[in-house]
């Protein structure tokens, strides 16, 4: 199929666009914002990862340099888990500024992530940081609407539309030509941005890339391209169906406000209202109540743990815990850790189900709002979404539980049941045992898991593509010159 007419229309549109000085100013402004966003993302990435590496190293050194002591004291001394940013988080900050990147890990207690950037920032962070993804997803569509609002409507107003159609140009050729014209102007910003993005991404990884990260990068670029072309199509269709440029501009600004401002915030608030989550105080209070109902492992007279002691004495046929062939306190701490972790995980699972319903409600609206679909995909590919935060919490909790149980196992094996006298040496073990607990390293989610979690967003984007093709075909058959 020849595209001669479409290309001719696209060239004419592009040339006419740049006769308007306002286009140069707006394009330059967005270009400056993209440069600033790149610099800001680079700086945030380096600062966060350098800080994480520094304190992860210091935390590890502090753990290993602890002197000889009782393993139970080491379990309460605790450790830290830090999360490093992925390379794509340079371009998509997502929820990272509001999530903590460090968790204090200790026995018998599960802590949430702390030290978020928002906690150390002023109120301006509430308005969002300027990232490349934010510019591509919010500001560039606004520029596209500004470029395309009069693409066809202006032709109708000045009478050239009837002339074009009378010369043999079909509506399909006209719509595609205008679409190519808007897209070509948009690519003048998008392509340089992608080139810079790839170079920065390669440099951050010292030009050593994995297949997983490469696929994420390709999808990040590809989905944003589809997203921008979607707005180019909307601009042409609204302009073609509007009698005047003014009506087209008002309609497009309204669509932009609904897609990028009203629906995202409205659906989040509505989802939180429909599926209400307990407060942090209530969550922690419920856990404490259930643990106290089950028993207190630190209370020797607790009914539940006294029953365990009596059963152990019967099995080993001794009359006191001092005569058991293993450390009784370590055994009780092991049991207490199992119980407290099980109770916490039960409550956490219930809470996460509420959050999952809230997120599912928000994801479902991607079928009526492509911005939400694009935002969710962008954050997921950059590992800056809610699921990545929960994944970090889960990995840290697994490490914490294994650390606590390792200390309990050392206590069971090496610490005597007989309490030392004032003149005796304290019950301690050699500090070399601390190295038996490995260092924590957070592993971001792989591409398959990311795509699985965002299958709704992917389907919604595919649906939007088919819908737009359908709308173009319908418009080409039904639009009128007047």
XYZ file of C-alpha atoms in Angstrom:
482
model
C 0.000 0.000 0.000
C 1.394 3.387 -1.007
C 1.719 5.965 1.762
C 2.613 8.838 -0.538
C -0.381 11.014 0.387
C -0.040 10.294 4.100
C 3.652 11.221 4.093
C 2.942 14.394 2.124
C 0.249 15.436 4.627
C 2.595 14.604 7.529
C 5.412 16.771 6.094
C 3.050 19.663 5.524
C 1.739 19.393 9.095
C 5.246 19.241 10.595
C 6.354 22.300 8.632
C 3.264 24.272 9.667
C 3.727 23.325 13.322
C 7.194 24.824 13.528
C 5.976 28.120 12.099
C 4.424 28.660 15.532
C 7.044 30.058 17.933
C 5.063 28.769 20.917
C 5.825 25.214 19.812
C 9.566 25.942 19.997
C 9.213 27.397 23.490
C 7.124 24.501 24.837
C 9.352 21.904 23.166
C 12.457 23.583 24.574
C 10.869 23.726 28.028
C 10.044 20.012 28.000
C 13.542 19.246 26.666
C 15.068 21.141 29.604
C 12.800 19.248 31.991
C 13.960 15.945 30.487
C 17.602 16.936 30.991
C 16.882 17.982 34.567
C 14.972 14.732 35.192
C 17.947 12.737 33.877
C 20.366 14.586 36.147
C 17.999 14.322 39.128
C 17.479 10.597 38.576
C 21.215 10.002 38.201
C 21.925 11.871 41.417
C 19.176 10.107 43.385
C 20.305 6.701 42.128
C 23.957 7.289 43.067
C 23.125 8.811 46.453
C 20.758 6.026 47.453
C 22.975 3.166 46.301
C 26.135 4.669 47.757
C 24.348 5.203 51.054
C 22.919 1.665 51.003
C 26.302 0.135 50.186
C 28.025 2.183 52.883
C 25.644 1.286 55.678
C 25.196 -2.309 54.530
C 28.981 -2.692 54.779
C 29.094 -0.958 58.169
C 26.211 -3.076 59.457
C 27.988 -6.244 58.342
C 31.243 -5.148 59.951
C 29.456 -4.307 63.218
C 27.807 -7.729 63.208
C 31.064 -9.603 62.603
C 33.049 -7.479 65.076
C 30.750 -8.217 67.990
C 32.725 -9.810 70.833
C 32.136 -13.256 72.300
C 28.636 -13.243 73.791
C 25.465 -15.220 74.319
C 23.744 -16.002 70.970
C 20.431 -14.779 72.354
C 21.952 -11.371 72.964
C 23.218 -11.390 69.372
C 19.725 -12.172 68.126
C 18.460 -9.078 69.939
C 21.467 -7.030 68.791
C 19.999 -7.429 65.338
C 21.059 -6.575 61.819
C 20.016 -4.379 58.915
C 18.657 -5.130 55.452
C 19.136 -2.492 52.754
C 17.559 -2.281 49.329
C 19.539 -0.977 46.368
C 17.844 0.747 43.450
C 17.764 -0.838 40.003
C 19.179 1.004 36.989
C 15.737 1.735 35.512
C 14.710 3.526 38.701
C 16.794 6.432 37.392
C 13.974 7.105 34.924
C 10.966 5.995 36.974
C 11.011 6.904 40.683
C 7.610 5.336 41.254
C 6.817 4.810 44.934
C 10.468 4.572 45.952
C 10.661 8.050 47.561
C 7.823 7.076 49.904
C 8.996 3.558 50.770
C 11.774 2.878 53.195
C 14.982 1.316 51.919
C 16.237 -0.159 55.201
C 14.776 -2.558 57.762
C 16.107 -3.289 61.237
C 16.031 -7.044 61.803
C 15.776 -8.466 65.327
C 14.509 -11.524 67.143
C 10.799 -11.893 68.006
C 9.823 -8.717 66.165
C 9.102 -7.806 62.554
C 9.787 -4.201 61.620
C 8.685 -2.334 58.516
C 10.984 -0.451 56.166
C 12.160 2.980 57.312
C 14.306 5.898 56.175
C 12.257 6.820 53.119
C 13.246 9.887 51.161
C 9.865 11.456 51.915
C 10.611 11.215 55.609
C 13.631 13.458 55.212
C 12.186 15.832 52.602
C 10.033 18.928 52.691
C 6.402 19.143 51.650
C 7.315 19.722 47.988
C 7.772 15.973 47.584
C 4.000 15.605 47.939
C 3.676 17.109 44.471
C 5.920 14.424 43.016
C 9.462 14.497 41.760
C 10.331 15.260 38.169
C 11.411 12.042 36.481
C 11.795 11.067 32.841
C 8.785 8.765 33.179
C 6.684 11.595 34.608
C 7.588 13.872 31.691
C 6.861 11.120 29.137
C 3.600 10.047 30.760
C 2.104 13.425 31.727
C 3.762 16.402 30.040
C 4.487 14.952 26.604
C 0.833 13.898 26.080
C -0.143 17.478 26.917
C 2.293 18.709 24.250
C 0.830 16.191 21.794
C -2.656 17.546 22.457
C -1.371 21.092 21.982
C 0.177 20.088 18.654
C -2.820 18.160 17.399
C -5.907 20.016 18.575
C -6.167 21.955 15.286
C -4.749 19.248 13.020
C -8.085 18.675 11.261
C -10.354 21.202 12.970
C -8.351 24.118 11.535
C -8.714 22.636 8.045
C -12.484 22.522 8.572
C -12.601 26.117 9.874
C -10.673 27.694 6.984
C -12.401 25.622 4.299
C -9.383 23.644 3.080
C -10.833 20.353 4.365
C -13.486 20.258 1.623
C -10.820 21.140 -0.926
C -8.554 18.291 0.202
C -11.348 15.741 0.132
C -12.538 16.936 -3.270
C -9.040 16.394 -4.706
C -9.225 12.670 -3.964
C -7.728 12.540 -0.464
C -9.715 10.042 1.601
C -10.528 10.487 5.279
C -8.303 7.533 6.099
C -5.318 9.106 4.312
C -5.973 12.440 5.989
C -6.230 10.961 9.488
C -3.123 8.813 9.034
C -1.203 11.737 7.549
C -2.056 13.986 10.499
C -1.201 11.141 12.871
C 2.221 10.674 11.242
C 2.782 14.428 11.382
C 2.079 14.674 15.129
C 4.086 11.510 15.795
C 7.090 12.823 13.837
C 7.182 16.004 15.941
C 6.811 13.962 19.131
C 9.706 11.718 18.083
C 11.975 14.774 17.921
C 11.794 14.747 21.712
C 11.268 11.050 22.349
C 14.148 9.617 20.291
C 16.899 11.834 21.822
C 15.451 11.047 25.251
C 15.671 7.314 24.571
C 19.245 7.622 23.290
C 20.275 9.444 26.476
C 18.290 6.943 28.541
C 20.108 3.964 26.994
C 23.539 5.576 27.409
C 22.886 6.404 31.065
C 21.502 2.907 31.650
C 24.592 1.305 30.118
C 26.959 3.571 32.029
C 25.294 2.821 35.361
C 25.920 -0.885 34.769
C 29.470 -0.335 33.493
C 28.272 -1.572 30.073
C 27.691 -5.019 31.585
C 24.041 -5.936 31.186
C 21.939 -8.991 31.898
C 19.256 -10.446 29.666
C 16.620 -9.742 32.305
C 17.520 -6.050 32.566
C 17.763 -5.742 28.777
C 14.241 -7.100 28.296
C 12.948 -4.712 30.947
C 14.638 -1.808 29.176
C 13.229 -2.777 25.762
C 9.727 -3.105 27.192
C 10.100 0.207 29.029
C 10.936 1.944 25.737
C 8.356 0.048 23.696
C 5.398 0.601 26.016
C 6.137 4.321 26.323
C 6.281 4.575 22.521
C 2.874 2.881 22.209
C 1.536 5.139 24.954
C 2.619 8.317 23.163
C 1.279 7.112 19.810
C -2.016 6.457 21.547
C -2.258 10.142 22.499
C -1.310 11.137 18.950
C -4.293 9.103 17.724
C -6.635 10.636 20.287
C -5.546 14.139 19.267
C -6.298 13.456 15.590
C -9.675 11.821 16.270
C -10.883 14.606 18.580
C -9.684 17.280 16.172
C -11.398 15.542 13.235
C -14.693 15.212 15.104
C -14.728 18.817 16.415
C -16.275 21.646 14.431
C -13.787 24.224 15.732
C -10.213 24.200 17.053
C -11.414 25.758 20.296
C -13.798 22.897 20.998
C -11.080 20.386 20.130
C -8.605 22.039 22.517
C -11.116 22.124 25.379
C -12.023 18.468 24.791
C -8.389 17.353 24.711
C -7.463 19.280 27.860
C -10.460 17.693 29.572
C -9.336 14.219 28.481
C -5.798 14.934 29.703
C -7.068 16.097 33.102
C -9.311 13.045 33.471
C -6.592 10.581 32.421
C -3.612 11.996 34.354
C -5.106 13.855 37.334
C -8.701 13.019 38.210
C -8.997 9.262 37.567
C -5.670 8.180 39.157
C -6.355 10.034 42.402
C -10.057 9.276 42.389
C -9.640 5.537 41.910
C -6.987 5.335 44.634
C -9.246 7.137 47.112
C -12.273 5.065 46.120
C -10.336 1.799 46.352
C -9.051 2.700 49.827
C -12.615 3.600 50.879
C -14.182 0.382 49.568
C -11.415 -1.883 50.897
C -10.463 -0.157 54.147
C -7.167 -1.238 55.692
C -6.429 -1.130 59.442
C -4.082 1.529 60.784
C -0.509 0.634 61.677
C -1.312 0.998 65.390
C -4.299 -1.354 65.115
C -2.260 -3.830 63.030
C 0.547 -4.005 65.618
C -1.924 -4.105 68.511
C -3.795 -7.084 67.015
C -0.514 -8.968 66.601
C 0.492 -8.300 70.215
C -2.897 -9.515 71.479
C -2.627 -12.785 69.542
C 0.946 -13.371 70.697
C -0.043 -12.805 74.330
C -2.949 -15.234 73.907
C -0.522 -17.845 72.599
C 2.039 -17.263 75.343
C 5.149 -15.314 76.332
C 8.380 -17.199 75.640
C 10.290 -14.868 77.981
C 7.999 -15.677 80.934
C 9.087 -18.926 82.672
C 5.671 -19.250 84.355
C 3.669 -18.927 81.132
C 1.094 -21.736 80.894
C 1.827 -22.671 77.275
C 5.587 -22.788 77.648
C 5.378 -24.476 81.044
C 3.485 -27.305 79.324
C 6.348 -27.602 76.835
C 8.835 -27.753 79.689
C 6.883 -30.481 81.472
C 6.663 -32.552 78.291
C 10.429 -32.226 77.722
C 11.158 -33.323 81.293
C 8.952 -36.391 80.812
C 10.522 -37.331 77.483
C 14.102 -37.029 78.754
C 13.177 -38.442 82.205
C 14.791 -35.650 84.213
C 13.411 -33.469 86.979
C 14.848 -30.078 85.939
C 15.737 -28.216 82.752
C 19.357 -28.005 83.919
C 19.636 -31.749 83.283
C 18.396 -31.587 79.689
C 21.043 -32.509 77.047
C 20.506 -29.176 75.263
C 19.915 -25.570 76.206
C 16.309 -25.234 77.306
C 16.105 -21.449 76.840
C 17.331 -21.737 73.269
C 14.713 -24.385 72.558
C 11.953 -22.151 73.985
C 13.214 -19.165 71.997
C 13.105 -21.282 68.842
C 9.503 -22.236 69.555
C 8.603 -18.633 70.430
C 10.129 -17.371 67.191
C 8.082 -19.877 65.186
C 4.870 -18.838 66.923
C 5.415 -15.068 66.741
C 6.467 -15.280 63.067
C 3.441 -17.405 62.215
C 1.079 -14.934 63.918
C 2.737 -11.940 62.245
C 2.648 -13.574 58.818
C -1.027 -14.435 59.291
C -1.939 -10.820 60.074
C 0.348 -9.538 57.319
C -1.270 -11.845 54.775
C -4.703 -10.492 55.740
C -3.441 -6.918 55.387
C -1.796 -7.635 52.035
C -5.065 -9.120 50.770
C -6.755 -5.790 51.512
C -4.005 -3.894 49.705
C -4.216 -6.360 46.823
C -7.928 -5.611 46.463
C -7.188 -1.880 46.467
C -4.506 -2.319 43.799
C -6.744 -4.621 41.747
C -9.438 -1.966 41.775
C -6.924 0.607 40.554
C -5.547 -1.764 37.902
C -9.049 -2.487 36.621
C -9.477 1.195 35.797
C -6.623 0.873 33.306
C -9.259 -0.391 30.884
C -10.726 3.119 30.927
C -7.476 4.994 31.515
C -4.262 4.139 29.617
C -2.212 6.359 31.944
C -2.803 4.022 34.896
C -1.784 1.015 32.784
C 1.390 2.777 31.644
C 2.250 4.002 35.138
C 1.829 0.527 36.641
C 3.960 -1.082 33.926
C 6.634 1.583 34.177
C 6.964 1.194 37.950
C 6.938 -2.600 37.754
C 9.696 -2.702 35.116
C 11.750 -0.278 37.241
C 11.125 -2.256 40.469
C 9.716 0.857 42.122
C 6.137 -0.366 42.531
C 4.231 -1.621 45.559
C 4.862 -5.287 44.720
C 8.627 -4.659 44.715
C 8.375 -3.085 48.162
C 6.477 -6.114 49.492
C 9.034 -8.396 47.834
C 11.808 -6.564 49.702
C 9.892 -6.924 52.978
C 9.432 -10.662 52.370
C 13.098 -11.251 51.555
C 14.149 -9.285 54.637
C 11.710 -11.216 56.844
C 13.033 -14.546 55.561
C 16.577 -13.415 56.352
C 15.509 -12.164 59.815
C 13.819 -15.453 60.700
C 16.814 -17.513 59.595
C 19.163 -15.210 61.524
C 17.116 -15.507 64.733
C 16.773 -19.268 64.444
C 20.495 -19.629 63.736
C 21.256 -17.799 66.987
C 18.735 -20.004 68.804
C 20.371 -23.114 67.339
C 23.785 -21.941 68.544
C 22.334 -21.347 71.999
C 20.799 -24.834 72.070
C 24.065 -26.429 71.012
C 26.711 -24.488 72.939
C 25.118 -22.791 75.971
C 24.774 -24.742 79.212
C 21.525 -24.952 81.149
C 23.377 -24.394 84.410
C 23.468 -20.704 85.268
C 26.983 -19.487 86.137
C 27.858 -18.192 89.566
C 29.109 -14.671 90.103
C 32.700 -15.891 89.992
C 32.220 -18.008 86.837
C 32.674 -16.894 83.245
C 29.489 -15.751 81.467
C 27.752 -18.164 79.131
C 29.124 -17.053 75.770
C 30.375 -18.523 72.488
C 33.197 -17.534 70.169
C 32.512 -14.561 67.902
C 33.590 -16.600 64.857
C 30.095 -18.076 64.866
C 28.617 -14.716 63.784
C 30.028 -15.260 60.294
C 27.717 -18.287 59.911
C 24.922 -15.788 59.223
C 25.378 -14.634 55.646
C 25.046 -11.045 54.441
C 21.676 -9.843 53.158
C 21.418 -9.083 49.438
C 18.132 -7.969 47.930
C 17.263 -9.606 44.597
C 14.819 -7.613 42.413
C 11.950 -9.433 40.739
C 12.654 -11.023 37.364
C 10.942 -10.036 34.136
C 8.584 -13.044 34.102
C 7.252 -12.224 37.556
C 6.885 -8.549 36.595
C 4.859 -9.403 33.483
C 2.740 -11.871 35.431
C 1.867 -9.242 38.046
C 1.043 -6.644 35.388
C -0.911 -8.849 32.999
C -4.010 -6.646 33.446
C -2.072 -3.524 32.426
C -0.654 -5.290 29.367
C -4.074 -6.530 28.254
C -5.573 -3.080 28.746
C -2.919 -1.491 26.514
C -3.534 -4.126 23.826
C -7.261 -3.459 24.105
C -6.708 0.275 23.726
C -4.657 -0.319 20.557
C -7.430 -2.375 18.953
C -10.023 0.176 20.076
C -8.122 3.028 18.434
C -7.729 1.134 15.167
C -11.458 0.522 15.259
C -12.199 4.192 15.969
C -10.010 5.298 13.062
C -11.859 2.979 10.677
C -15.244 4.161 11.972
C -14.168 7.800 11.755
C -12.858 7.385 8.210
C -16.310 6.147 7.113
C -18.513 8.556 9.046
C -16.719 11.920 9.328
C -18.042 14.835 7.323
C -16.247 17.830 5.872
C -18.685 20.263 7.487
